Amino acid sequence: FDTGPWPRMSPSDRADALDRLSDALVARMPRMAAAIVDEAGFPATSAGPVHVGLAIEFLRYYARLIRGHPFEEARPHANVSVQIRRVPVGVVAAIAPWNIPILGALSKIAPALAAGCTVVFKPSPETPLGAYILAEATHEAGIPAGVLNILPANLQGSVRLTEHPDVDMIGFTGSTAVGKQIALACAAQLRRCALELGGNAAAIVLEDAPPSLLAGLAHLGLALNNGEACIAQRRILVPRARHDEIVGLLCTAAKGLAVGDPNTPGTMIGPMVSRVHQRRVLDYIEIGRAEGATVACGGRAPEGLEQGFYVEPTVLANVNNTMRVAREEIFGPVVCVIPYDSVEEAIAIAQDTEYGLSSSVWTADPDAGAEIGRRLRVGSLYVNATMTLDPAIPFGGFKHSGLGRENGPEGLAEYCELQPLFTPIQAPAAVQEGAT
């Protein structure tokens, strides 16, 4: 960063390099998608278009953005000329999780490189292979040596990276517990960090919500990324009078979600990422049962799928918001149905969490749903499953769900420092020579 060419290149030259990297990754999409399926178990139908295709769009977006971005702009001042400069923050450590191994990586790498930063990228130990393919593409694209560095590492290596004095900023996606440790390490060094952390989304189903909407809700709670997604709509808040009806609709939808080999066409839920994580999800289901929740459907490892770490899509009914299954992030294909008696109570339940990443409202009246959504302190609000991850739209959380924002111009700003440059206003030459 201090002596190399990348921070000193023009934005258009950096944009050209990002476009070349995008092209090199497009040529490697099948290999990268196959690696994600094999390592993480996500269905092949989503690995290509979402995990890889959308990740490449982050690079394309930031290449477009910086071609016309005001990295320097004049600001009026009475006595001097002032240029407000947006300069790269420095060396960025980008740490991605196993559940979005390339998407989570490029959501940090793309804006950091676009800003002129150099990057040390640490992939998750569970999903390192895509990082090697990214390294191949980086070489082919002609990115200068030392600009993007790939550092597979275990926990000890991660800690060393977050504490290293030559790192100027940490970009991290992962658990809230680890995010807090990173924030402490950054505070000790007075160093920037951008943290996208855990979630405990509440989906508020209103009295007028038609049954046809609830299959989509089941998918967002159970099947999205095998349920291993921070934005999964996991706490489903329903009118008490409709509790049993909605539980039945969710179970019908859950039983229609094909579980199996992620390479098989039609599979909607693959295996959990590891045996340890499978055990964790199954243990949470038993915790819910012990706390008084009803396992309405699912709740076990499916029969006939012993080769892999599978969990049946599970609906827990009669949950209340004090139970661990409602307060902690299960991170698997499990939803909790919580009854409420009034909309005000539903809003209070939705807000009663340390997290604030996303929430949704389900209703026949989208305008009314939006009004309820505006009362929730979360980073993203969705009405009737209008859920999308767009490189132009800022994404992040309130409360313990993180600091800062990814995507959009806001994501680029995370990797820039502001630097006013003051220069004298030159008087006309005749005045300088003493003429009147």
C-alpha atoms as one frame of an Amber mdcrd trajectory, in Angstrom:
protein
   0.000   0.000   0.000   2.750   2.476   0.910   4.913   2.046  -2.187   2.948
   0.066  -4.780   0.949   1.349  -7.750  -2.619   0.474  -6.739  -3.520   3.457
  -4.510  -1.869   5.797  -7.034  -3.740   4.529 -10.093  -6.578   6.567 -11.497
 -10.080   5.360 -10.601 -10.682   4.463 -14.248  -7.560   2.269 -14.317  -8.679
   0.499 -11.139 -12.137   0.072 -12.685 -10.581  -1.540 -15.773  -8.707  -3.977
 -13.527 -11.905  -4.854 -11.623 -13.659  -5.531 -14.919 -10.823  -7.831 -15.995
 -11.101  -9.655 -12.672 -14.856 -10.004 -13.212 -14.274 -11.533 -16.656 -11.706
 -13.952 -15.246 -14.168 -15.062 -12.561 -16.995 -15.508 -15.074 -14.790 -18.007
 -16.893 -14.336 -19.859 -13.600 -17.952 -19.789 -12.423 -18.595 -23.543 -12.838
 -15.461 -24.489 -10.877 -16.129 -21.968  -8.148 -19.777 -22.994  -7.799 -18.803
 -26.668  -7.648 -16.311 -25.913  -4.874 -19.001 -24.133  -2.851 -21.423 -27.046
  -3.267 -18.787 -29.597  -2.254 -17.488 -27.625   0.731 -20.635 -26.054   2.183
 -23.431 -28.264   0.860 -25.524 -25.495  -0.685 -27.790 -26.607  -3.551 -26.149
 -26.296  -6.958 -29.168 -24.341  -8.206 -28.180 -21.411  -5.978 -24.400 -21.804
  -5.823 -23.849 -20.553  -9.372 -26.266 -17.637  -9.747 -26.246 -16.417  -6.129
 -22.982 -17.370  -4.463 -20.823 -16.699  -7.530 -22.878 -14.691 -10.022 -24.031
 -12.087  -7.521 -20.524 -11.884  -6.051 -19.148 -10.978  -9.476 -21.802  -8.277
  -9.733 -20.193  -6.588  -6.707 -17.015  -6.157  -8.760 -18.939  -4.925 -11.807
 -20.930  -2.460  -9.724 -17.921  -0.876  -8.047 -16.074  -0.681 -11.360 -18.997
   1.336 -12.732 -19.329   3.435  -9.591 -15.750   4.664  -9.363 -15.553   5.754
 -13.008 -17.586   8.810 -12.068 -17.219   8.926  -8.299 -16.163  12.277  -6.769
 -12.956  11.169  -5.046 -12.083  14.871  -5.003 -14.517  17.782  -4.937 -14.150
  21.500  -4.376 -15.879  23.085  -1.410 -16.366  26.851  -1.195 -14.174  28.770
   1.255 -13.632  32.502   1.577  -9.837  32.598   1.852  -8.338  29.403   0.431
  -9.004  26.720  -2.161 -10.321  23.524  -0.531 -10.467  20.085  -2.130 -12.255
  17.374  -0.145 -10.350  14.190  -0.957 -11.574  10.655  -0.386  -8.422   8.620
   0.077  -8.095   4.852   0.685  -8.041   3.818   4.331  -4.991   1.569   3.824
  -4.462  -2.165   4.260  -7.763  -3.982   4.757  -8.165  -7.422   6.336 -11.287
  -9.015   4.809 -12.652 -12.015   6.726 -15.494 -14.012   5.179 -17.720 -16.716
   6.721 -18.363 -20.221   5.443 -22.035 -19.590   4.642 -21.249 -16.943   1.974
 -17.630 -17.790   1.144 -17.274 -15.762  -2.077 -20.266 -13.441  -1.764 -19.090
 -12.331   1.678 -15.538 -11.970   0.414 -16.251  -9.825  -2.639 -18.732  -7.637
  -0.754 -15.600  -6.401   1.050 -12.849  -6.912  -1.525 -14.707  -5.086  -4.326
 -15.260  -1.745  -2.521 -11.858  -1.926  -0.817 -10.026  -2.380  -4.125 -12.229
   0.234  -5.773 -11.242   2.745  -3.078  -7.545   2.046  -3.675  -6.900  -0.140
  -0.631  -4.812  -3.286  -0.637  -6.422  -6.382   0.877  -5.508  -9.458   2.883
  -8.409 -11.888   2.437  -8.830 -14.686   4.971 -11.370 -17.311   3.902 -13.133
 -19.559   6.385 -11.311 -22.826   7.220 -14.497 -24.707   6.222 -14.604 -23.185
   2.716 -11.113 -22.196   1.490 -11.084 -23.616  -2.041 -12.902 -20.766  -3.773
 -10.210 -18.395  -2.512  -7.577 -20.278  -4.535  -9.716 -19.908  -7.659 -10.038
 -16.194  -6.857  -6.234 -16.036  -6.642  -5.934 -17.586 -10.125  -8.347 -15.028
 -11.520  -6.472 -12.187  -9.825  -3.227 -13.222 -11.511  -4.927 -13.555 -14.900
  -6.517 -10.110 -14.544  -3.112  -8.503 -14.038  -3.844  -7.134 -10.574  -0.431
  -5.960  -9.281   1.365  -8.260  -6.862   0.559  -7.571  -3.237  -2.778  -5.866
  -3.922  -4.983  -8.875  -3.122  -3.394 -11.408  -0.788  -5.038 -14.740   0.052
  -4.349 -15.997   3.572  -6.034 -19.269   4.560  -5.733 -19.512   8.331  -7.219
 -21.088  11.423  -8.448 -19.228  14.496  -4.936 -18.390  15.677  -4.088 -16.879
  12.283  -7.312 -14.894  12.294  -6.541 -13.397  15.696  -3.040 -12.470  14.534
  -4.478 -10.767  11.462  -7.002  -8.722  13.440  -4.296  -7.554  15.870  -1.534
  -6.916  13.307  -0.246  -3.333  13.507   0.097  -3.024   9.713  -3.633  -3.605
   9.158  -5.606  -0.354   8.952  -9.149  -1.768   8.831 -11.048  -5.009   9.380
 -14.037  -5.999   7.248 -15.750  -8.992   8.863 -18.886 -11.071   8.400 -19.654
 -13.680  11.031 -21.007 -14.251  14.506 -21.735 -11.449  16.951 -19.443 -13.048
  19.544 -16.433 -12.964  17.215 -17.417  -9.510  15.963 -17.219  -8.169  19.506
 -13.701  -9.592  19.877 -12.657  -7.925  16.623 -14.189  -4.622  17.738 -12.159
  -4.789  20.968  -8.952  -5.501  19.038  -9.685  -2.583  16.708 -10.471  -0.264
  19.628  -7.075  -1.039  21.169  -5.425   0.093  17.922  -7.908   2.934  17.187
  -8.543   1.106  13.926 -11.626   1.052  11.730 -13.866  -1.968  11.429 -16.996
  -2.818   9.447 -18.913  -5.717  10.985 -21.846  -7.635   9.494 -22.949  -9.917
  12.320 -25.765 -12.186  13.461 -29.495 -11.855  13.077 -32.715 -12.975  14.680
 -35.290 -11.761  12.190 -38.950 -11.485  13.072 -41.571 -12.047  10.395 -44.810
 -10.399  11.513 -47.805 -12.123   9.899 -50.840  -9.843  10.066 -54.414 -11.021
  10.480 -55.223 -10.370   6.806 -52.198 -12.237   5.364 -53.455 -14.716   2.740
 -52.313 -18.349   3.030 -50.722 -18.127  -0.421 -47.974 -15.891   0.980 -46.862
 -18.330   3.629 -45.116 -20.814   1.347 -42.708 -18.000   0.509 -42.256 -17.278
   4.197 -41.451 -20.941   4.848 -38.779 -20.815   2.153 -37.167 -17.679   3.636
 -37.128 -19.208   7.100 -36.147 -22.776   6.283 -34.571 -23.174   2.845 -32.710
 -19.913   2.228 -29.052 -20.988   2.139 -30.002 -24.250   3.913 -31.301 -22.072
   6.757 -27.697 -21.018   7.383 -28.362 -17.342   6.699 -28.216 -14.338   8.992
 -31.250 -12.806   7.235 -33.414 -15.943   7.528 -36.891 -15.017   8.786 -36.803
 -17.336  11.783 -39.194 -15.950  14.392 -42.639 -16.080  12.795 -45.086 -13.930
  14.767 -48.719 -14.860  14.103 -52.152 -13.792  15.413 -53.079 -16.180  18.211
 -56.376 -17.063  16.516 -54.455 -18.183  13.388 -51.614 -19.993  15.178 -52.667
 -23.568  14.430 -53.711 -22.738  10.871 -50.374 -21.072  10.068 -48.383 -23.846
  11.737 -50.192 -26.298   9.477 -49.471 -24.198   6.376 -45.798 -23.906   7.304
 -45.508 -27.654   7.901 -47.125 -28.389   4.549 -44.603 -26.098   2.895 -41.720
 -27.580   4.922 -42.601 -31.117   3.847 -42.486 -29.956   0.232 -38.882 -28.744
   0.540 -36.703 -31.439  -1.008 -33.779 -32.368   1.249 -30.847 -34.264  -0.205
 -27.714 -34.289  -2.305 -27.037 -30.649  -3.231 -25.934 -31.713  -6.717 -29.310
 -33.328  -7.443 -31.680 -31.118  -9.472 -34.628 -30.044  -7.369 -32.829 -30.214
  -4.022 -33.787 -27.194  -1.929 -31.980 -27.991   1.334 -28.572 -29.645   1.401
 -26.498 -30.809   4.370 -25.275 -28.592   7.168 -21.677 -27.464   6.767 -20.282
 -29.936   9.326 -21.230 -32.667  11.771 -20.571 -30.268  14.631 -23.002 -27.742
  13.191 -25.620 -30.435  12.487 -25.398 -31.476  16.138 -25.737 -27.847  17.231
 -28.961 -27.385  15.228 -30.447 -30.669  16.471 -29.520 -29.744  20.043 -31.399
 -26.455  19.697 -34.514 -28.360  18.615 -34.275 -30.478  21.779 -33.748 -27.326
  23.859 -36.956 -25.920  22.381 -38.840 -29.118  23.172 -37.557 -29.058  26.749
 -38.625 -25.411  27.132 -42.194 -26.248  26.131 -42.248 -25.692  22.386 -44.026
 -28.245  20.186 -42.135 -29.856  17.305 -44.922 -29.577  14.753 -42.889 -31.174
  11.956 -39.312 -32.218  11.302 -36.967 -32.167  14.253 -34.564 -34.959  13.302
 -31.848 -36.016  10.930 -33.794 -37.443   7.960 -33.747 -41.192   7.404 -31.841
 -42.486   4.392 -29.434 -39.539   4.269 -26.684 -40.790   6.547 -24.004 -39.673
   4.062 -23.998 -36.026   5.036 -25.025 -33.767   7.905 -28.710 -33.224   7.188
 -31.487 -31.747   9.323 -35.179 -31.972   8.482 -36.885 -28.601   7.938 -38.451
 -28.036  11.340 -41.359 -25.923  12.610 -41.471 -25.249  16.350 -44.952 -24.187
  17.501 -46.213 -22.523  20.699 -42.908 -20.731  21.203 -42.638 -17.676  23.416
 -39.979 -15.033  23.086 -38.244 -15.906  26.361 -37.149 -19.338  25.087 -33.551
 -19.828  23.954 -34.746 -20.994  20.554 -36.392 -17.587  20.100 -33.537 -15.498
  21.495 -30.458 -17.211  20.022 -29.425 -17.699  16.405 -29.982 -21.365  15.509
 -28.549 -20.968  11.979 -30.290 -23.960  10.455 -33.609 -24.982   8.826 -35.708
 -24.246  11.924 -38.446 -21.640  12.447 -40.223 -20.668  15.662 -43.925 -19.735
  15.565 -44.788 -17.200  18.272 -48.433 -16.153  18.852 -49.426 -12.552  19.608
 -52.690 -10.872  20.630 -52.294  -7.417  19.083 -50.153  -5.669  16.498 -48.579
  -3.611  19.261 -47.565  -6.801  21.039 -46.149  -8.198  17.780 -44.002  -5.091
  17.338 -42.802  -5.360  20.937 -41.883  -9.048  20.464 -40.088  -8.274  17.201
 -38.058  -5.578  18.959 -37.281  -7.745  21.996 -33.929  -9.033  20.737 -30.312
  -7.915  20.888 -30.133  -8.253  17.102 -31.321  -5.867  14.402 -30.360  -7.148
  10.957 -33.675  -7.646   9.162 -37.393  -8.209   9.640 -40.459  -8.613   7.464
 -44.206  -7.979   7.492 -46.709 -10.219   5.680 -50.092  -8.745   4.794 -52.706
  -8.175   2.115 -52.081  -4.434   2.525 -48.430  -3.626   1.631 -48.827   0.033
   2.638 -49.958  -0.976   6.126 -47.100  -3.470   6.253 -44.608  -0.733   5.377
 -45.946   1.484   8.167 -45.417  -1.295  10.701 -41.989  -2.003   9.253 -40.923
   1.618   9.765 -41.326   1.119  13.511 -38.764  -1.698  13.652 -35.109  -0.992
  14.433 -33.455  -3.232  11.887 -31.075  -2.711   8.989 -33.401  -4.020   6.271
 -37.200  -4.247   6.108 -39.151  -6.480   3.730 -42.869  -6.536   2.995 -44.256
  -9.785   1.576 -40.835 -11.297   0.794 -39.587  -8.506  -1.456 -36.142  -9.633
  -0.262 -33.093  -8.985  -2.390 -29.364  -8.463  -2.037 -28.311  -5.793  -4.512
 -24.771  -4.401  -4.860 -26.238  -0.879  -5.117 -28.348  -1.084  -1.927 -26.673
  -0.640   1.492 -26.835  -3.655   3.780 -26.046  -3.971   7.477 -27.574  -4.087
  10.923 -28.572  -2.174  14.023 -27.671  -3.116  17.602 -25.618  -6.313  17.917
 -26.041  -7.102  14.219 -23.087  -4.976  13.242 -21.378  -1.693  12.448 -21.245
   0.088   9.104 -22.760  -0.837   5.768 -21.811  -2.981   2.788 -22.830  -2.301
  -0.830 -23.706   0.914  -2.615 -21.797   4.192  -2.337 -22.142   3.706   1.416
 -20.033   0.546   1.166 -17.330   2.405  -0.759 -17.283   5.145   1.886 -16.375
   2.568   4.566 -12.985   2.124   2.871 -12.190   5.823   2.427 -10.821   8.501
   4.720 -11.776  12.159   4.242  -8.871  14.561   3.762  -9.408  18.291   3.127
  -6.570  19.804   1.091  -6.098  23.560   1.610  -4.100  25.626  -0.903  -3.670
  29.401  -1.191  -5.789  31.292  -3.663  -3.298  32.865  -6.077  -3.715  36.588
  -6.613  -3.621  37.902 -10.225  -0.085  38.309 -11.568  -0.390  42.135 -11.900
  -1.260  42.469  -8.220   1.672  40.235  -7.268   4.009  42.668  -9.062   2.682
  45.675  -7.184   0.600  47.106 -10.022  -2.566  49.052  -9.247
